[in-house]
């Protein structure tokens, strides 16, 4: 009977050792899984914070794009007004130059047709005419230069607007 008890005790000891080993292995697995869950939870919280930041940045980008659209529309409208004024001024100065050149060139009939005939002692002041024509030529040059400058600035502004708008579209996607 002692031998049977010894075998039973040996069997029980063996099973206890196996159970303890299995228990220890399972506790290690639980610890590993708990660590993995904690890491995943931490990463999830970090990703949620990143999503929040990105959503705020996207909202700011959308607001900036709307403001940029508004400003671009205003500057474009200003350009058209300035262009129209400059073209009108340039046309008027060119017409005045044409009339004055014609008048001072000696062709009395072609210029100022509605004028009454000058008195007999009348003579054209050619020096003053040359000065006026010179001033008008400078004005014409200024109008042309300003028109060219406005067109260049408009082209640059449109190009920059299109570039930034495209970058914003890419950023949103």
mmCIF file with all atom_site columns, C-alpha atoms in Angstrom:
data_model
loop_
_atom_site.group_PDB
_atom_site.id
_atom_site.type_symbol
_atom_site.label_atom_id
_atom_site.label_alt_id
_atom_site.label_comp_id
_atom_site.label_asym_id
_atom_site.label_entity_id
_atom_site.label_seq_id
_atom_site.pdbx_PDB_ins_code
_atom_site.Cartn_x
_atom_site.Cartn_y
_atom_site.Cartn_z
_atom_site.occupancy
_atom_site.B_iso_or_equiv
_atom_site.pdbx_formal_charge
_atom_site.auth_seq_id
_atom_site.auth_comp_id
_atom_site.auth_asym_id
_atom_site.auth_atom_id
_atom_site.pdbx_PDB_model_num
ATOM 1   C CA . UNK A 1 1   ? 0.000   0.000   0.000   1.00 0.00 ? 1   UNK A CA 1
ATOM 2   C CA . UNK A 1 2   ? 2.896   2.289   0.642   1.00 0.00 ? 2   UNK A CA 1
ATOM 3   C CA . UNK A 1 3   ? 4.034   1.667   -2.846  1.00 0.00 ? 3   UNK A CA 1
ATOM 4   C CA . UNK A 1 4   ? 0.615   2.620   -4.257  1.00 0.00 ? 4   UNK A CA 1
ATOM 5   C CA . UNK A 1 5   ? 0.621   5.751   -2.164  1.00 0.00 ? 5   UNK A CA 1
ATOM 6   C CA . UNK A 1 6   ? 4.103   6.570   -3.364  1.00 0.00 ? 6   UNK A CA 1
ATOM 7   C CA . UNK A 1 7   ? 3.007   6.110   -6.991  1.00 0.00 ? 7   UNK A CA 1
ATOM 8   C CA . UNK A 1 8   ? -0.075  8.243   -6.396  1.00 0.00 ? 8   UNK A CA 1
ATOM 9   C CA . UNK A 1 9   ? 2.032   10.902  -4.717  1.00 0.00 ? 9   UNK A CA 1
ATOM 10  C CA . UNK A 1 10  ? 4.527   10.765  -7.591  1.00 0.00 ? 10  UNK A CA 1
ATOM 11  C CA . UNK A 1 11  ? 1.671   11.078  -10.094 1.00 0.00 ? 11  UNK A CA 1
ATOM 12  C CA . UNK A 1 12  ? 0.151   13.966  -8.136  1.00 0.00 ? 12  UNK A CA 1
ATOM 13  C CA . UNK A 1 13  ? 3.534   15.682  -7.865  1.00 0.00 ? 13  UNK A CA 1
ATOM 14  C CA . UNK A 1 14  ? 4.082   15.245  -11.603 1.00 0.00 ? 14  UNK A CA 1
ATOM 15  C CA . UNK A 1 15  ? 0.649   16.625  -12.406 1.00 0.00 ? 15  UNK A CA 1
ATOM 16  C CA . UNK A 1 16  ? 1.152   19.530  -9.990  1.00 0.00 ? 16  UNK A CA 1
ATOM 17  C CA . UNK A 1 17  ? 4.466   20.356  -11.663 1.00 0.00 ? 17  UNK A CA 1
ATOM 18  C CA . UNK A 1 18  ? 2.823   20.232  -15.101 1.00 0.00 ? 18  UNK A CA 1
ATOM 19  C CA . UNK A 1 19  ? -0.092  22.325  -13.860 1.00 0.00 ? 19  UNK A CA 1
ATOM 20  C CA . UNK A 1 20  ? 2.253   24.867  -12.267 1.00 0.00 ? 20  UNK A CA 1
ATOM 21  C CA . UNK A 1 21  ? 4.267   25.066  -15.490 1.00 0.00 ? 21  UNK A CA 1
ATOM 22  C CA . UNK A 1 22  ? 1.088   25.468  -17.572 1.00 0.00 ? 22  UNK A CA 1
ATOM 23  C CA . UNK A 1 23  ? -0.245  28.031  -15.107 1.00 0.00 ? 23  UNK A CA 1
ATOM 24  C CA . UNK A 1 24  ? 3.027   29.966  -15.275 1.00 0.00 ? 24  UNK A CA 1
ATOM 25  C CA . UNK A 1 25  ? 2.972   29.805  -19.107 1.00 0.00 ? 25  UNK A CA 1
ATOM 26  C CA . UNK A 1 26  ? -0.617  31.043  -19.216 1.00 0.00 ? 26  UNK A CA 1
ATOM 27  C CA . UNK A 1 27  ? 0.169   33.849  -16.750 1.00 0.00 ? 27  UNK A CA 1
ATOM 28  C CA . UNK A 1 28  ? 3.034   34.908  -19.051 1.00 0.00 ? 28  UNK A CA 1
ATOM 29  C CA . UNK A 1 29  ? 0.618   34.873  -22.023 1.00 0.00 ? 29  UNK A CA 1
ATOM 30  C CA . UNK A 1 30  ? -1.878  36.972  -20.058 1.00 0.00 ? 30  UNK A CA 1
ATOM 31  C CA . UNK A 1 31  ? 0.884   39.458  -19.139 1.00 0.00 ? 31  UNK A CA 1
ATOM 32  C CA . UNK A 1 32  ? 1.985   39.660  -22.780 1.00 0.00 ? 32  UNK A CA 1
ATOM 33  C CA . UNK A 1 33  ? -1.574  40.166  -23.975 1.00 0.00 ? 33  UNK A CA 1
ATOM 34  C CA . UNK A 1 34  ? -2.216  42.799  -21.309 1.00 0.00 ? 34  UNK A CA 1
ATOM 35  C CA . UNK A 1 35  ? 0.919   44.661  -22.396 1.00 0.00 ? 35  UNK A CA 1
ATOM 36  C CA . UNK A 1 36  ? -0.207  44.426  -26.022 1.00 0.00 ? 36  UNK A CA 1
ATOM 37  C CA . UNK A 1 37  ? -3.664  45.744  -25.114 1.00 0.00 ? 37  UNK A CA 1
ATOM 38  C CA . UNK A 1 38  ? -2.090  48.626  -23.183 1.00 0.00 ? 38  UNK A CA 1
ATOM 39  C CA . UNK A 1 39  ? 0.147   49.462  -26.163 1.00 0.00 ? 39  UNK A CA 1
ATOM 40  C CA . UNK A 1 40  ? -2.813  49.340  -28.541 1.00 0.00 ? 40  UNK A CA 1
ATOM 41  C CA . UNK A 1 41  ? -4.887  51.533  -26.247 1.00 0.00 ? 41  UNK A CA 1
ATOM 42  C CA . UNK A 1 42  ? -2.011  54.021  -26.011 1.00 0.00 ? 42  UNK A CA 1
ATOM 43  C CA . UNK A 1 43  ? -1.564  54.023  -29.794 1.00 0.00 ? 43  UNK A CA 1
ATOM 44  C CA . UNK A 1 44  ? -5.313  54.433  -30.252 1.00 0.00 ? 44  UNK A CA 1
ATOM 45  C CA . UNK A 1 45  ? -5.338  57.461  -27.954 1.00 0.00 ? 45  UNK A CA 1
ATOM 46  C CA . UNK A 1 46  ? -2.348  58.921  -29.811 1.00 0.00 ? 46  UNK A CA 1
ATOM 47  C CA . UNK A 1 47  ? -4.048  58.374  -33.200 1.00 0.00 ? 47  UNK A CA 1
ATOM 48  C CA . UNK A 1 48  ? -7.254  59.952  -31.929 1.00 0.00 ? 48  UNK A CA 1
ATOM 49  C CA . UNK A 1 49  ? -5.266  63.017  -30.870 1.00 0.00 ? 49  UNK A CA 1
ATOM 50  C CA . UNK A 1 50  ? -3.567  63.144  -34.277 1.00 0.00 ? 50  UNK A CA 1
ATOM 51  C CA . UNK A 1 51  ? -6.957  62.908  -35.999 1.00 0.00 ? 51  UNK A CA 1
ATOM 52  C CA . UNK A 1 52  ? -8.235  65.770  -33.858 1.00 0.00 ? 52  UNK A CA 1
ATOM 53  C CA . UNK A 1 53  ? -5.197  67.922  -34.736 1.00 0.00 ? 53  UNK A CA 1
ATOM 54  C CA . UNK A 1 54  ? -5.520  67.083  -38.431 1.00 0.00 ? 54  UNK A CA 1
ATOM 55  C CA . UNK A 1 55  ? -9.226  67.923  -38.408 1.00 0.00 ? 55  UNK A CA 1
ATOM 56  C CA . UNK A 1 56  ? -8.417  71.293  -36.824 1.00 0.00 ? 56  UNK A CA 1
ATOM 57  C CA . UNK A 1 57  ? -5.726  71.923  -39.446 1.00 0.00 ? 57  UNK A CA 1
ATOM 58  C CA . UNK A 1 58  ? -8.132  70.935  -42.219 1.00 0.00 ? 58  UNK A CA 1
ATOM 59  C CA . UNK A 1 59  ? -10.761 73.326  -40.863 1.00 0.00 ? 59  UNK A CA 1
ATOM 60  C CA . UNK A 1 60  ? -8.165  76.109  -40.703 1.00 0.00 ? 60  UNK A CA 1
ATOM 61  C CA . UNK A 1 61  ? -7.045  75.313  -44.253 1.00 0.00 ? 61  UNK A CA 1
ATOM 62  C CA . UNK A 1 62  ? -10.628 75.460  -45.491 1.00 0.00 ? 62  UNK A CA 1
ATOM 63  C CA . UNK A 1 63  ? -11.141 78.807  -43.753 1.00 0.00 ? 63  UNK A CA 1
ATOM 64  C CA . UNK A 1 64  ? -7.903  80.187  -45.216 1.00 0.00 ? 64  UNK A CA 1
ATOM 65  C CA . UNK A 1 65  ? -8.910  78.994  -48.705 1.00 0.00 ? 65  UNK A CA 1
ATOM 66  C CA . UNK A 1 66  ? -12.276 80.740  -48.395 1.00 0.00 ? 66  UNK A CA 1
ATOM 67  C CA . UNK A 1 67  ? -10.550 83.955  -47.282 1.00 0.00 ? 67  UNK A CA 1
ATOM 68  C CA . UNK A 1 68  ? -8.053  83.626  -50.118 1.00 0.00 ? 68  UNK A CA 1
ATOM 69  C CA . UNK A 1 69  ? -10.913 83.124  -52.607 1.00 0.00 ? 69  UNK A CA 1
ATOM 70  C CA . UNK A 1 70  ? -12.594 86.285  -51.335 1.00 0.00 ? 70  UNK A CA 1
ATOM 71  C CA . UNK A 1 71  ? -9.385  88.346  -51.523 1.00 0.00 ? 71  UNK A CA 1
ATOM 72  C CA . UNK A 1 72  ? -8.605  87.005  -55.000 1.00 0.00 ? 72  UNK A CA 1
ATOM 73  C CA . UNK A 1 73  ? -12.065 87.966  -56.231 1.00 0.00 ? 73  UNK A CA 1
ATOM 74  C CA . UNK A 1 74  ? -11.651 91.493  -54.824 1.00 0.00 ? 74  UNK A CA 1
ATOM 75  C CA . UNK A 1 75  ? -8.202  91.977  -56.351 1.00 0.00 ? 75  UNK A CA 1
ATOM 76  C CA . UNK A 1 76  ? -9.442  90.635  -59.676 1.00 0.00 ? 76  UNK A CA 1
ATOM 77  C CA . UNK A 1 77  ? -12.324 93.109  -59.658 1.00 0.00 ? 77  UNK A CA 1
ATOM 78  C CA . UNK A 1 78  ? -9.903  95.934  -58.748 1.00 0.00 ? 78  UNK A CA 1
ATOM 79  C CA . UNK A 1 79  ? -7.702  94.882  -61.654 1.00 0.00 ? 79  UNK A CA 1
ATOM 80  C CA . UNK A 1 80  ? -10.573 95.117  -64.131 1.00 0.00 ? 80  UNK A CA 1
ATOM 81  C CA . UNK A 1 81  ? -11.523 98.588  -62.878 1.00 0.00 ? 81  UNK A CA 1
ATOM 82  C CA . UNK A 1 82  ? -7.908  99.790  -63.044 1.00 0.00 ? 82  UNK A CA 1
ATOM 83  C CA . UNK A 1 83  ? -7.403  98.212  -66.471 1.00 0.00 ? 83  UNK A CA 1
ATOM 84  C CA . UNK A 1 84  ? -10.540 99.861  -67.833 1.00 0.00 ? 84  UNK A CA 1
ATOM 85  C CA . UNK A 1 85  ? -9.484  103.263 -66.431 1.00 0.00 ? 85  UNK A CA 1
ATOM 86  C CA . UNK A 1 86  ? -5.946  102.947 -67.774 1.00 0.00 ? 86  UNK A CA 1
ATOM 87  C CA . UNK A 1 87  ? -7.122  101.856 -71.216 1.00 0.00 ? 87  UNK A CA 1
ATOM 88  C CA . UNK A 1 88  ? -9.613  104.715 -71.314 1.00 0.00 ? 88  UNK A CA 1
ATOM 89  C CA . UNK A 1 89  ? -6.930  107.198 -70.256 1.00 0.00 ? 89  UNK A CA 1
ATOM 90  C CA . UNK A 1 90  ? -4.467  105.774 -72.778 1.00 0.00 ? 90  UNK A CA 1
ATOM 91  C CA . UNK A 1 91  ? -7.042  106.041 -75.565 1.00 0.00 ? 91  UNK A CA 1
ATOM 92  C CA . UNK A 1 92  ? -7.837  109.646 -74.626 1.00 0.00 ? 92  UNK A CA 1
ATOM 93  C CA . UNK A 1 93  ? -4.172  110.664 -74.462 1.00 0.00 ? 93  UNK A CA 1
ATOM 94  C CA . UNK A 1 94  ? -3.459  109.006 -77.827 1.00 0.00 ? 94  UNK A CA 1
ATOM 95  C CA . UNK A 1 95  ? -6.425  110.781 -79.401 1.00 0.00 ? 95  UNK A CA 1
ATOM 96  C CA . UNK A 1 96  ? -5.270  114.124 -77.947 1.00 0.00 ? 96  UNK A CA 1
ATOM 97  C CA . UNK A 1 97  ? -1.749  113.504 -79.243 1.00 0.00 ? 97  UNK A CA 1
ATOM 98  C CA . UNK A 1 98  ? -3.102  112.675 -82.670 1.00 0.00 ? 98  UNK A CA 1
ATOM 99  C CA . UNK A 1 99  ? -5.180  115.847 -82.793 1.00 0.00 ? 99  UNK A CA 1
ATOM 100 C CA . UNK A 1 100 ? -2.351  118.056 -81.520 1.00 0.00 ? 100 UNK A CA 1
ATOM 101 C CA . UNK A 1 101 ? 0.203   116.553 -83.896 1.00 0.00 ? 101 UNK A CA 1
ATOM 102 C CA . UNK A 1 102 ? -2.176  117.076 -86.767 1.00 0.00 ? 102 UNK A CA 1
ATOM 103 C CA . UNK A 1 103 ? -2.873  120.647 -85.706 1.00 0.00 ? 103 UNK A CA 1
ATOM 104 C CA . UNK A 1 104 ? 0.755   121.621 -85.226 1.00 0.00 ? 104 UNK A CA 1
ATOM 105 C CA . UNK A 1 105 ? 1.850   119.837 -88.407 1.00 0.00 ? 105 UNK A CA 1
ATOM 106 C CA . UNK A 1 106 ? 0.183   122.536 -90.485 1.00 0.00 ? 106 UNK A CA 1
ATOM 107 C CA . UNK A 1 107 ? -2.972  120.879 -91.760 1.00 0.00 ? 107 UNK A CA 1
ATOM 108 C CA . UNK A 1 108 ? -5.513  123.422 -90.504 1.00 0.00 ? 108 UNK A CA 1
ATOM 109 C CA . UNK A 1 109 ? -8.463  121.823 -92.212 1.00 0.00 ? 109 UNK A CA 1
ATOM 110 C CA . UNK A 1 110 ? -8.011  118.429 -90.629 1.00 0.00 ? 110 UNK A CA 1
ATOM 111 C CA . UNK A 1 111 ? -7.723  119.607 -87.030 1.00 0.00 ? 111 UNK A CA 1
ATOM 112 C CA . UNK A 1 112 ? -10.391 121.436 -85.076 1.00 0.00 ? 112 UNK A CA 1
ATOM 113 C CA . UNK A 1 113 ? -12.791 121.631 -88.003 1.00 0.00 ? 113 UNK A CA 1
ATOM 114 C CA . UNK A 1 114 ? -15.469 123.281 -85.876 1.00 0.00 ? 114 UNK A CA 1
ATOM 115 C CA . UNK A 1 115 ? -13.156 126.201 -84.996 1.00 0.00 ? 115 UNK A CA 1
ATOM 116 C CA . UNK A 1 116 ? -13.820 129.584 -86.600 1.00 0.00 ? 116 UNK A CA 1
ATOM 117 C CA . UNK A 1 117 ? -11.151 130.896 -88.903 1.00 0.00 ? 117 UNK A CA 1
ATOM 118 C CA . UNK A 1 118 ? -8.224  132.391 -86.964 1.00 0.00 ? 118 UNK A CA 1
ATOM 119 C CA . UNK A 1 119 ? -7.672  136.144 -87.163 1.00 0.00 ? 119 UNK A CA 1
ATOM 120 C CA . UNK A 1 120 ? -5.235  137.365 -89.787 1.00 0.00 ? 120 UNK A CA 1
ATOM 121 C CA . UNK A 1 121 ? -2.512  138.050 -87.237 1.00 0.00 ? 121 UNK A CA 1
ATOM 122 C CA . UNK A 1 122 ? -2.860  134.535 -85.765 1.00 0.00 ? 122 UNK A CA 1
ATOM 123 C CA . UNK A 1 123 ? 0.170   132.252 -85.791 1.00 0.00 ? 123 UNK A CA 1
ATOM 124 C CA . UNK A 1 124 ? 0.554   128.883 -84.126 1.00 0.00 ? 124 UNK A CA 1
ATOM 125 C CA . UNK A 1 125 ? 2.717   128.750 -81.025 1.00 0.00 ? 125 UNK A CA 1
ATOM 126 C CA . UNK A 1 126 ? 4.818   125.809 -82.119 1.00 0.00 ? 126 UNK A CA 1
ATOM 127 C CA . UNK A 1 127 ? 7.064   125.876 -79.055 1.00 0.00 ? 127 UNK A CA 1
ATOM 128 C CA . UNK A 1 128 ? 4.135   125.523 -76.696 1.00 0.00 ? 128 UNK A CA 1
ATOM 129 C CA . UNK A 1 129 ? 2.664   122.796 -78.908 1.00 0.00 ? 129 UNK A CA 1
ATOM 130 C CA . UNK A 1 130 ? 5.901   120.843 -78.763 1.00 0.00 ? 130 UNK A CA 1
ATOM 131 C CA . UNK A 1 131 ? 5.951   121.155 -74.958 1.00 0.00 ? 131 UNK A CA 1
ATOM 132 C CA . UNK A 1 132 ? 2.343   119.995 -74.627 1.00 0.00 ? 132 UNK A CA 1
ATOM 133 C CA . UNK A 1 133 ? 2.939   117.092 -76.998 1.00 0.00 ? 133 UNK A CA 1
ATOM 134 C CA . UNK A 1 134 ? 6.037   116.122 -74.989 1.00 0.00 ? 134 UNK A CA 1
ATOM 135 C CA . UNK A 1 135 ? 4.097   116.164 -71.738 1.00 0.00 ? 135 UNK A CA 1
ATOM 136 C CA . UNK A 1 136 ? 1.305   114.091 -73.283 1.00 0.00 ? 136 UNK A CA 1
ATOM 137 C CA . UNK A 1 137 ? 3.848   111.594 -74.609 1.00 0.00 ? 137 UNK A CA 1
ATOM 138 C CA . UNK A 1 138 ? 5.199   111.182 -71.061 1.00 0.00 ? 138 UNK A CA 1
ATOM 139 C CA . UNK A 1 139 ? 1.635   110.731 -69.781 1.00 0.00 ? 139 UNK A CA 1
ATOM 140 C CA . UNK A 1 140 ? 0.994   108.185 -72.548 1.00 0.00 ? 140 UNK A CA 1
ATOM 141 C CA . UNK A 1 141 ? 4.152   106.317 -71.561 1.00 0.00 ? 141 UNK A CA 1
ATOM 142 C CA . UNK A 1 142 ? 3.100   106.343 -67.894 1.00 0.00 ? 142 UNK A CA 1
ATOM 143 C CA . UNK A 1 143 ? -0.362  105.019 -68.737 1.00 0.00 ? 143 UNK A CA 1
ATOM 144 C CA . UNK A 1 144 ? 1.121   102.243 -70.906 1.00 0.00 ? 144 UNK A CA 1
ATOM 145 C CA . UNK A 1 145 ? 3.684   101.354 -68.228 1.00 0.00 ? 145 UNK A CA 1
ATOM 146 C CA . UNK A 1 146 ? 1.025   101.277 -65.494 1.00 0.00 ? 146 UNK A CA 1
ATOM 147 C CA . UNK A 1 147 ? -1.282  99.172  -67.674 1.00 0.00 ? 147 UNK A CA 1
ATOM 148 C CA . UNK A 1 148 ? 1.537   96.717  -68.350 1.00 0.00 ? 148 UNK A CA 1
ATOM 149 C CA . UNK A 1 149 ? 2.384   96.648  -64.625 1.00 0.00 ? 149 UNK A CA 1
ATOM 150 C CA . UNK A 1 150 ? -1.258  95.966  -63.669 1.00 0.00 ? 150 UNK A CA 1
ATOM 151 C CA . UNK A 1 151 ? -1.494  93.152  -66.222 1.00 0.00 ? 151 UNK A CA 1
ATOM 152 C CA . UNK A 1 152 ? 1.743   91.617  -64.928 1.00 0.00 ? 152 UNK A CA 1
ATOM 153 C CA . UNK A 1 153 ? 0.617   91.842  -61.304 1.00 0.00 ? 153 UNK A CA 1
ATOM 154 C CA . UNK A 1 154 ? -2.740  90.301  -62.242 1.00 0.00 ? 154 UNK A CA 1
ATOM 155 C CA . UNK A 1 155 ? -1.037  87.415  -64.038 1.00 0.00 ? 155 UNK A CA 1
ATOM 156 C CA . UNK A 1 156 ? 1.292   86.863  -61.058 1.00 0.00 ? 156 UNK A CA 1
ATOM 157 C CA . UNK A 1 157 ? -1.585  87.013  -58.572 1.00 0.00 ? 157 UNK A CA 1
ATOM 158 C CA . UNK A 1 158 ? -3.642  84.550  -60.618 1.00 0.00 ? 158 UNK A CA 1
ATOM 159 C CA . UNK A 1 159 ? -0.681  82.182  -60.951 1.00 0.00 ? 159 UNK A CA 1
ATOM 160 C CA . UNK A 1 160 ? 0.058   82.293  -57.212 1.00 0.00 ? 160 UNK A CA 1
ATOM 161 C CA . UNK A 1 161 ? -3.636  81.814  -56.387 1.00 0.00 ? 161 UNK A CA 1
ATOM 162 C CA . UNK A 1 162 ? -3.879  78.765  -58.660 1.00 0.00 ? 162 UNK A CA 1
ATOM 163 C CA . UNK A 1 163 ? -0.682  77.300  -57.190 1.00 0.00 ? 163 UNK A CA 1
ATOM 164 C CA . UNK A 1 164 ? -1.803  77.692  -53.569 1.00 0.00 ? 164 UNK A CA 1
ATOM 165 C CA . UNK A 1 165 ? -5.308  76.441  -54.374 1.00 0.00 ? 165 UNK A CA 1
ATOM 166 C CA . UNK A 1 166 ? -3.836  73.313  -55.993 1.00 0.00 ? 166 UNK A CA 1
ATOM 167 C CA . UNK A 1 167 ? -1.542  72.760  -52.991 1.00 0.00 ? 167 UNK A CA 1
ATOM 168 C CA . UNK A 1 168 ? -4.546  73.082  -50.670 1.00 0.00 ? 168 UNK A CA 1
ATOM 169 C CA . UNK A 1 169 ? -6.493  70.533  -52.721 1.00 0.00 ? 169 UNK A CA 1
ATOM 170 C CA . UNK A 1 170 ? -3.572  68.099  -52.514 1.00 0.00 ? 170 UNK A CA 1
ATOM 171 C CA . UNK A 1 171 ? -3.226  68.723  -48.766 1.00 0.00 ? 171 UNK A CA 1
ATOM 172 C CA . UNK A 1 172 ? -6.917  67.925  -48.225 1.00 0.00 ? 172 UNK A CA 1
ATOM 173 C CA . UNK A 1 173 ? -6.629  64.526  -49.894 1.00 0.00 ? 173 UNK A CA 1
#
